[in-house]
């Protein structure tokens, strides 16, 4: 087991509510603070821990990070709350929330049915909010009176208590709302993966592989141990020179590339091209839960790009005012540098220029629609400072290409003067034709 996996397993076994720090984790496991920091960030992505303003990083109950609707049940999980009443309304969707820090008469003016009112230990305000049609969240870990709980049950309006203060609760709910909006625009592996995949074990034989192939016509299978943990992949290439009695464990490829169900689809595509694989196992804590194929990924991304609600990428924004022209062995872009590429000194940001050069090179490879390309290496020789709104020409020329690799030279010219130059290499993968 890798060091990072050991640290994540340690964090997973900590009691809920345990405060975690980089230094404390490093001292407890005798690891570097850099390793501890990376593990904490990975744990955040896996929803094992959460960082709360003025509180710090704490171990939390692992929850499903994906939700289509921001319901009171989701909000209760977000604030690690306890439901005191109104269980019948937990599936309702939150419209907006407000903080009841004013007089009751003033507070009621701002309440609409379906709202959430965040209050402290004010029973009269809690009752008024429920009667106005709003759910109530009590901060500070306080309980409330029995008749208020009965009112919440009668109206089916959630009555929730949380130990966090009002500021922290508002911060957590805002974060959940932003994440909910973002996730509606992002596809994850869990959106398109195949669940309950066919797999093999190390004890099975090549003869078993051939029998599976006859039944399914699949040539690649994940290999799992007795606990269901992913330990390898076996493909037609592995069995080609093996005898029927050879064990799968002796011929499989150990420690295969894999993704989790929370991996973004675009990153899965990146891995497939980088490692030149057609299928990736999907795991949750190294336990195999599914498979995702390159065709699944491409079809999903192809569909996503046609959706009107998907925001414009920064690359599209940069190239919006540029005209493209095909040249020998490449492409040329001509246009003005947009003002959004300015840095704090008032000149063009070098990182923005590098993105311009890099994306020009990618486009030079992919514009014939035969290949997908992933950046392998990008070396900048120099970049001279210049102002925005200047007319420039970007030349991306292919200097070498093979089945799965290409090199390009990128130049930026302004008034016949070379202001930037780079050499880049990319990994290639042939595209699947969409039908």
Coordinates of C-alpha atoms in Angstrom, one line a residue:
X1 CA 0.0 0.0 0.0
X2 CA 1.3 3.4 -1.0
X3 CA 2.2 6.0 1.7
X4 CA -0.6 8.3 0.7
X5 CA -3.1 5.4 0.9
X6 CA -1.9 4.5 4.4
X7 CA -2.5 8.1 5.6
X8 CA -5.9 8.2 4.0
X9 CA -6.8 4.9 5.8
X10 CA -5.6 6.4 9.1
X11 CA -7.8 9.5 8.6
X12 CA -10.8 7.3 7.6
X13 CA -10.5 5.4 10.9
X14 CA -10.4 8.6 13.1
X15 CA -13.6 9.3 15.1
X16 CA -16.0 11.8 13.6
X17 CA -15.2 15.3 14.8
X18 CA -11.5 14.7 15.4
X19 CA -9.5 17.8 14.6
X20 CA -6.7 17.2 12.1
X21 CA -3.7 19.3 11.4
X22 CA -0.7 18.9 9.0
X23 CA 1.8 19.0 11.8
X24 CA -0.2 16.6 14.0
X25 CA -0.7 14.1 11.2
X26 CA 3.0 14.2 10.3
X27 CA 4.1 13.6 13.9
X28 CA 1.5 10.8 14.4
X29 CA 2.6 8.8 11.3
X30 CA 6.2 9.9 11.1
X31 CA 5.8 11.4 7.7
X32 CA 6.8 14.7 6.1
X33 CA 4.4 17.7 6.4
X34 CA 4.2 17.8 2.6
X35 CA 2.9 14.2 2.5
X36 CA 0.5 15.0 5.3
X37 CA -0.8 18.1 3.5
X38 CA -1.4 16.2 0.3
X39 CA -3.2 13.5 2.2
X40 CA -5.5 16.0 3.9
X41 CA -6.3 17.6 0.5
X42 CA -7.1 14.2 -1.0
X43 CA -9.2 13.4 2.1
X44 CA -11.2 16.7 1.4
X45 CA -11.8 15.5 -2.2
X46 CA -13.1 12.2 -0.8
X47 CA -15.3 14.0 1.7
X48 CA -13.5 12.4 4.6
X49 CA -12.7 15.7 6.2
X50 CA -14.0 19.2 6.0
X51 CA -12.3 22.6 6.6
X52 CA -14.5 25.0 8.6
X53 CA -13.6 28.7 9.0
X54 CA -12.5 29.5 12.6
X55 CA -12.7 25.8 13.5
X56 CA -10.1 24.0 11.3
X57 CA -10.0 20.6 9.5
X58 CA -12.1 17.9 11.1
X59 CA -13.0 14.3 10.4
X60 CA -16.5 14.1 9.1
X61 CA -18.9 11.3 8.2
X62 CA -18.3 10.2 4.6
X63 CA -21.3 11.2 2.5
X64 CA -22.2 11.0 -1.1
X65 CA -20.7 14.2 -2.6
X66 CA -23.2 14.3 -5.4
X67 CA -26.8 15.6 -5.1
X68 CA -29.2 16.7 -7.7
X69 CA -31.3 18.8 -5.3
X70 CA -30.3 20.8 -2.3
X71 CA -32.9 19.3 0.1
X72 CA -33.1 19.8 3.9
X73 CA -31.8 16.3 4.3
X74 CA -28.6 17.4 2.4
X75 CA -28.4 20.6 4.4
X76 CA -28.6 18.6 7.7
X77 CA -25.7 16.4 6.5
X78 CA -23.7 19.5 5.5
X79 CA -24.0 21.1 9.0
X80 CA -23.9 17.7 10.8
X81 CA -27.2 18.5 12.4
X82 CA -29.9 16.7 14.3
X83 CA -33.5 16.7 13.2
X84 CA -35.7 17.7 16.2
X85 CA -39.0 17.7 14.2
X86 CA -40.7 18.0 10.8
X87 CA -39.2 14.8 9.4
X88 CA -41.9 14.7 6.8
X89 CA -40.4 17.8 5.0
X90 CA -36.8 16.6 4.9
X91 CA -37.1 15.9 1.2
X92 CA -38.2 19.4 0.3
X93 CA -35.8 21.6 -1.7
X94 CA -34.2 24.7 -0.1
X95 CA -35.1 27.9 -1.9
X96 CA -33.1 30.4 0.2
X97 CA -31.9 30.9 3.7
X98 CA -31.9 33.9 6.0
X99 CA -30.4 34.7 9.4
X100 CA -33.1 35.6 12.0
X101 CA -31.1 38.3 13.9
X102 CA -33.8 40.9 13.9
X103 CA -37.1 41.4 15.7
X104 CA -39.8 38.9 15.0
X105 CA -42.1 41.3 13.2
X106 CA -39.2 42.4 10.9
X107 CA -38.0 38.8 10.4
X108 CA -41.5 37.6 9.3
X109 CA -41.6 40.2 6.5
X110 CA -38.6 38.6 4.7
X111 CA -39.8 34.9 5.1
X112 CA -41.3 33.0 2.1
X113 CA -42.7 29.5 2.3
X114 CA -39.8 27.0 1.7
X115 CA -37.1 29.2 3.2
X116 CA -34.7 28.2 6.0
X117 CA -34.3 30.6 8.9
X118 CA -31.1 30.3 11.0
X119 CA -31.7 31.1 14.6
X120 CA -30.2 30.9 18.0
X121 CA -31.9 29.9 21.3
X122 CA -35.0 32.1 20.6
X123 CA -38.2 29.9 21.0
X124 CA -40.6 32.7 20.1
X125 CA -38.7 33.4 16.8
X126 CA -38.5 29.7 16.0
X127 CA -42.3 29.4 16.4
X128 CA -42.9 32.5 14.3
X129 CA -40.7 31.2 11.5
X130 CA -42.5 27.9 11.4
X131 CA -45.9 29.6 11.3
X132 CA -44.7 31.7 8.4
X133 CA -43.9 28.5 6.4
X134 CA -40.1 28.3 6.9
X135 CA -37.9 25.5 8.2
X136 CA -35.8 26.4 11.2
X137 CA -32.2 25.7 12.0
X138 CA -31.1 26.2 15.6
X139 CA -27.4 27.0 16.0
X140 CA -25.2 26.5 19.1
X141 CA -26.4 22.9 19.7
X142 CA -29.5 24.1 21.6
X143 CA -32.7 22.1 22.0
X144 CA -36.2 23.6 21.9
X145 CA -39.6 23.4 23.6
X146 CA -41.8 20.3 23.0
X147 CA -44.7 22.4 21.5
X148 CA -42.4 23.8 18.8
X149 CA -41.3 20.3 17.9
X150 CA -45.0 19.3 17.7
X151 CA -45.7 22.4 15.5
X152 CA -42.8 21.4 13.1
X153 CA -44.2 17.8 12.9
X154 CA -47.7 19.1 12.2
X155 CA -46.6 21.5 9.4
X156 CA -44.0 19.0 8.1
X157 CA -41.3 21.7 8.3
X158 CA -37.8 20.6 9.3
X159 CA -36.6 21.7 12.7
X160 CA -32.8 21.1 12.8
X161 CA -30.2 21.7 15.5
X162 CA -26.5 22.1 14.8
X163 CA -23.5 22.6 17.1
X164 CA -22.0 25.2 14.8
X165 CA -22.4 28.9 15.2
X166 CA -24.5 31.1 12.8
X167 CA -21.5 32.3 10.8
X168 CA -20.2 28.8 10.2
X169 CA -23.6 27.4 9.3
X170 CA -24.1 30.2 6.7
X171 CA -20.6 29.5 5.3
X172 CA -21.3 25.8 5.0
X173 CA -24.7 26.3 3.3
X174 CA -23.2 28.8 0.8
X175 CA -20.5 26.4 0.0
X176 CA -23.0 23.6 -0.6
X177 CA -25.1 25.8 -2.9
X178 CA -22.1 26.8 -4.9
X179 CA -21.0 23.1 -5.2
X180 CA -24.5 22.1 -6.2
X181 CA -24.5 24.7 -9.0
X182 CA -21.0 23.7 -10.2
X183 CA -21.8 20.0 -10.2
X184 CA -24.7 20.5 -12.5
X185 CA -22.2 21.6 -15.2
X186 CA -19.6 18.9 -14.5
X187 CA -19.9 15.2 -15.5
X188 CA -18.3 12.7 -13.2
X189 CA -17.3 9.1 -13.8
X190 CA -20.3 8.0 -11.7
X191 CA -22.6 9.6 -14.3
X192 CA -21.6 7.2 -17.1
X193 CA -19.8 4.2 -15.5
X194 CA -21.0 0.6 -15.8
X195 CA -21.8 -0.8 -12.3
X196 CA -21.2 -4.4 -11.1
X197 CA -18.6 -5.2 -13.8
X198 CA -17.4 -8.7 -14.7
X199 CA -14.0 -9.4 -13.0
X200 CA -11.5 -12.1 -12.4
X201 CA -9.5 -13.3 -9.4
X202 CA -5.8 -14.1 -9.2
X203 CA -6.6 -17.8 -8.6
X204 CA -8.5 -18.2 -11.9
X205 CA -6.7 -19.4 -15.0
X206 CA -6.2 -18.4 -18.6
X207 CA -8.8 -21.1 -19.5
X208 CA -11.3 -19.2 -17.4
X209 CA -10.3 -16.0 -19.3
X210 CA -11.0 -17.6 -22.6
X211 CA -14.4 -18.9 -21.4
X212 CA -15.3 -15.3 -20.3
X213 CA -14.2 -14.0 -23.7
X214 CA -16.4 -16.5 -25.5
X215 CA -19.4 -15.4 -23.4
X216 CA -18.8 -11.6 -23.4
X217 CA -16.4 -10.8 -26.2
X218 CA -14.6 -8.5 -23.8
X219 CA -10.8 -8.6 -23.9
X220 CA -10.0 -6.7 -20.7
X221 CA -11.0 -7.6 -17.1
X222 CA -10.2 -6.1 -13.7
X223 CA -8.6 -8.5 -11.2
X224 CA -9.7 -8.4 -7.6
X225 CA -8.6 -10.2 -4.4
X226 CA -10.8 -12.0 -1.9
X227 CA -11.9 -8.7 -0.4
X228 CA -13.0 -7.2 -3.7
X229 CA -10.0 -4.9 -3.8
X230 CA -8.5 -4.1 -7.3
X231 CA -5.1 -5.7 -7.7
X232 CA -4.6 -5.8 -11.5
X233 CA -5.9 -5.9 -15.0
X234 CA -5.7 -8.8 -17.5
X235 CA -6.0 -8.3 -21.2
X236 CA -5.8 -10.3 -24.4
X237 CA -2.1 -9.3 -24.7
X238 CA -1.4 -10.8 -21.3
X239 CA -2.9 -14.2 -22.2
X240 CA -1.6 -14.3 -25.8
X241 CA 1.6 -16.3 -24.9
X242 CA 0.3 -18.0 -21.7
X243 CA -0.9 -21.6 -21.3
X244 CA -4.4 -22.5 -20.3
X245 CA -3.3 -23.5 -16.8
X246 CA -1.4 -20.3 -16.0
X247 CA -2.9 -18.3 -13.1
X248 CA -4.3 -14.9 -13.8
X249 CA -2.3 -13.5 -10.9
X250 CA 0.9 -14.5 -12.5
X251 CA 0.3 -12.8 -15.9
X252 CA -1.9 -9.8 -15.0
X253 CA -0.6 -6.2 -15.0
X254 CA -0.4 -5.3 -11.3
X255 CA -1.3 -1.8 -9.9
X256 CA -3.3 -0.7 -12.9
X257 CA -4.4 2.8 -13.6
X258 CA -7.8 3.5 -12.1
X259 CA -10.3 6.2 -11.3
X260 CA -12.9 6.7 -8.5
X261 CA -16.6 7.4 -9.0
X262 CA -15.9 11.0 -7.9
X263 CA -13.3 11.6 -10.7
X264 CA -14.3 14.1 -13.3
X265 CA -15.0 12.7 -16.8
X266 CA -12.5 15.0 -18.4
X267 CA -9.7 13.8 -16.1
X268 CA -10.6 10.2 -16.9
X269 CA -10.3 11.0 -20.6
X270 CA -6.9 12.6 -19.9
X271 CA -5.7 9.4 -18.1
X272 CA -7.0 7.1 -21.0
X273 CA -5.0 9.1 -23.5
X274 CA -1.9 9.5 -21.3
X275 CA -1.7 5.7 -20.5
X276 CA -3.1 4.6 -23.9
X277 CA -5.9 2.4 -22.3
X278 CA -9.4 1.8 -23.5
X279 CA -11.0 0.8 -20.2
X280 CA -10.4 2.1 -16.6
X281 CA -11.6 0.3 -13.4
X282 CA -13.6 2.5 -11.1
X283 CA -12.9 2.1 -7.4
X284 CA -14.1 3.4 -4.0
X285 CA -11.3 3.0 -1.5
X286 CA -9.6 0.6 -3.9
X287 CA -12.7 -1.6 -3.9
X288 CA -13.9 -2.3 -7.5
X289 CA -17.4 -0.8 -8.1
X290 CA -17.4 -0.4 -11.9
X291 CA -15.8 0.2 -15.2
X292 CA -15.6 3.1 -17.7
X293 CA -14.7 2.8 -21.3
X294 CA -13.1 5.4 -23.6
X295 CA -16.2 5.3 -25.8
X296 CA -18.4 6.1 -22.7
X297 CA -16.2 9.1 -21.9
X298 CA -16.1 10.5 -25.5
X299 CA -19.9 10.1 -26.0
X300 CA -20.6 11.8 -22.7
X301 CA -18.2 14.7 -23.4
X302 CA -19.5 15.0 -26.9
X303 CA -23.1 15.4 -25.5
X304 CA -22.0 17.8 -22.8
X305 CA -20.3 20.2 -25.3
X306 CA -23.7 20.6 -27.0
X307 CA -25.6 21.7 -23.9
X308 CA -26.4 25.4 -23.8
X309 CA -26.0 25.7 -20.0
X310 CA -22.3 24.7 -20.1
X311 CA -20.2 27.7 -19.3
X312 CA -17.6 29.0 -21.9
X313 CA -14.2 27.7 -21.2
X314 CA -11.3 30.1 -20.6
X315 CA -9.6 28.8 -23.8
X316 CA -12.7 29.7 -25.8
X317 CA -12.6 33.2 -24.3
X318 CA -9.0 33.7 -25.2
X319 CA -9.4 32.6 -28.8
X320 CA -12.8 34.4 -29.3
X321 CA -11.2 37.3 -31.2
X322 CA -8.7 35.3 -33.2
X323 CA -8.9 34.1 -36.8
X324 CA -7.5 30.7 -37.7
X325 CA -5.7 29.9 -40.9
X326 CA -4.2 26.5 -42.0
X327 CA -0.6 26.7 -42.9
X328 CA 1.9 24.0 -44.0
X329 CA 2.3 21.5 -41.1
X330 CA 0.2 23.5 -38.7
X331 CA -2.1 26.5 -38.1
X332 CA -1.8 30.2 -37.6
X333 CA -4.0 32.3 -35.3
X334 CA -4.2 36.1 -35.8
X335 CA -5.9 38.5 -33.5
X336 CA -5.6 40.9 -30.6
X337 CA -4.6 39.9 -27.1
X338 CA -7.7 40.3 -24.9
X339 CA -7.5 42.6 -21.9
X340 CA -8.4 39.7 -19.6
X341 CA -4.8 38.4 -20.0
X342 CA -3.3 41.4 -18.1
X343 CA -1.2 40.8 -15.0
X344 CA -0.7 42.9 -11.9
X345 CA 2.0 45.0 -13.7
X346 CA -0.2 46.0 -16.6
X347 CA 1.5 43.8 -19.2
X348 CA 0.3 40.6 -20.7
X349 CA 0.5 37.7 -18.3
X350 CA 3.2 35.2 -19.2
X351 CA 1.0 32.3 -18.0
X352 CA -1.8 33.4 -20.3
X353 CA 0.6 33.6 -23.2
X354 CA 1.8 30.1 -22.4
X355 CA -1.8 28.9 -22.4
X356 CA -2.3 30.6 -25.8
X357 CA 0.7 28.8 -27.2
X358 CA -0.2 25.5 -25.7
X359 CA -3.8 25.5 -26.9
X360 CA -2.6 26.6 -30.4
X361 CA -0.4 23.5 -30.5
X362 CA -3.2 21.2 -29.3
X363 CA -5.5 22.7 -32.0
X364 CA -2.9 22.2 -34.7
X365 CA -2.9 18.4 -33.9
X366 CA -6.7 18.0 -33.3
X367 CA -8.1 20.3 -36.0
X368 CA -8.3 17.4 -38.5
X369 CA -10.6 15.6 -36.0
X370 CA -8.6 12.4 -36.1
X371 CA -6.8 12.7 -32.8
X372 CA -7.3 13.7 -29.2
X373 CA -4.2 15.1 -27.6
X374 CA -2.9 15.5 -24.1
X375 CA 0.1 17.7 -23.2
X376 CA 3.2 15.8 -22.4
X377 CA 5.9 18.5 -22.1
X378 CA 6.0 22.2 -22.7
X379 CA 9.3 24.1 -22.8
X380 CA 9.4 27.9 -23.1
X381 CA 12.5 29.5 -24.5
X382 CA 11.6 33.1 -23.8
X383 CA 8.7 35.5 -23.5
X384 CA 9.1 39.2 -24.0
X385 CA 6.7 41.7 -22.1
X386 CA 4.0 43.3 -24.2
X387 CA 0.7 45.2 -23.8
X388 CA -2.8 43.9 -24.3
X389 CA -4.9 44.7 -27.3
X390 CA -1.8 44.3 -29.5
X391 CA -2.2 42.5 -32.8
X392 CA -0.2 39.2 -32.8
X393 CA 0.2 36.1 -34.9
X394 CA 0.6 32.6 -33.3
X395 CA 2.2 29.9 -35.4
X396 CA 1.9 26.3 -34.3
X397 CA 3.9 24.0 -36.6
X398 CA 4.1 20.2 -36.3
X399 CA 7.8 19.1 -36.6
X400 CA 7.4 15.4 -35.8
X401 CA 4.4 13.0 -35.5
X402 CA 4.0 9.3 -34.9
X403 CA 1.2 6.9 -34.0
X404 CA 0.8 8.2 -30.4
X405 CA 3.3 11.1 -30.1
X406 CA 3.9 14.5 -31.7
X407 CA 6.3 17.5 -31.3
X408 CA 5.4 21.0 -32.2
X409 CA 7.1 24.4 -32.3
X410 CA 5.1 27.5 -31.2
X411 CA 5.9 31.1 -32.0
X412 CA 4.2 34.4 -31.3
X413 CA 5.0 37.3 -33.6
X414 CA 4.3 41.0 -33.1
X415 CA 5.2 43.5 -35.8
X416 CA 7.6 40.9 -37.4
X417 CA 9.4 40.5 -34.1
X418 CA 9.4 37.2 -32.3
X419 CA 8.1 37.8 -28.7
X420 CA 7.7 34.2 -27.5
X421 CA 8.8 30.7 -28.5
X422 CA 8.1 27.2 -27.1
X423 CA 8.6 23.6 -27.9
X424 CA 5.9 21.2 -26.9
X425 CA 5.2 17.4 -27.1
X426 CA 1.8 15.7 -26.8
X427 CA 0.5 12.2 -26.5
X428 CA -2.0 11.2 -29.2
X429 CA -5.0 8.9 -29.3
X430 CA -7.2 8.2 -32.3
X431 CA -10.8 9.4 -31.9
X432 CA -13.8 7.2 -31.9
X433 CA -16.2 8.1 -34.8
X434 CA -19.5 9.5 -33.4
X435 CA -22.7 8.1 -34.9

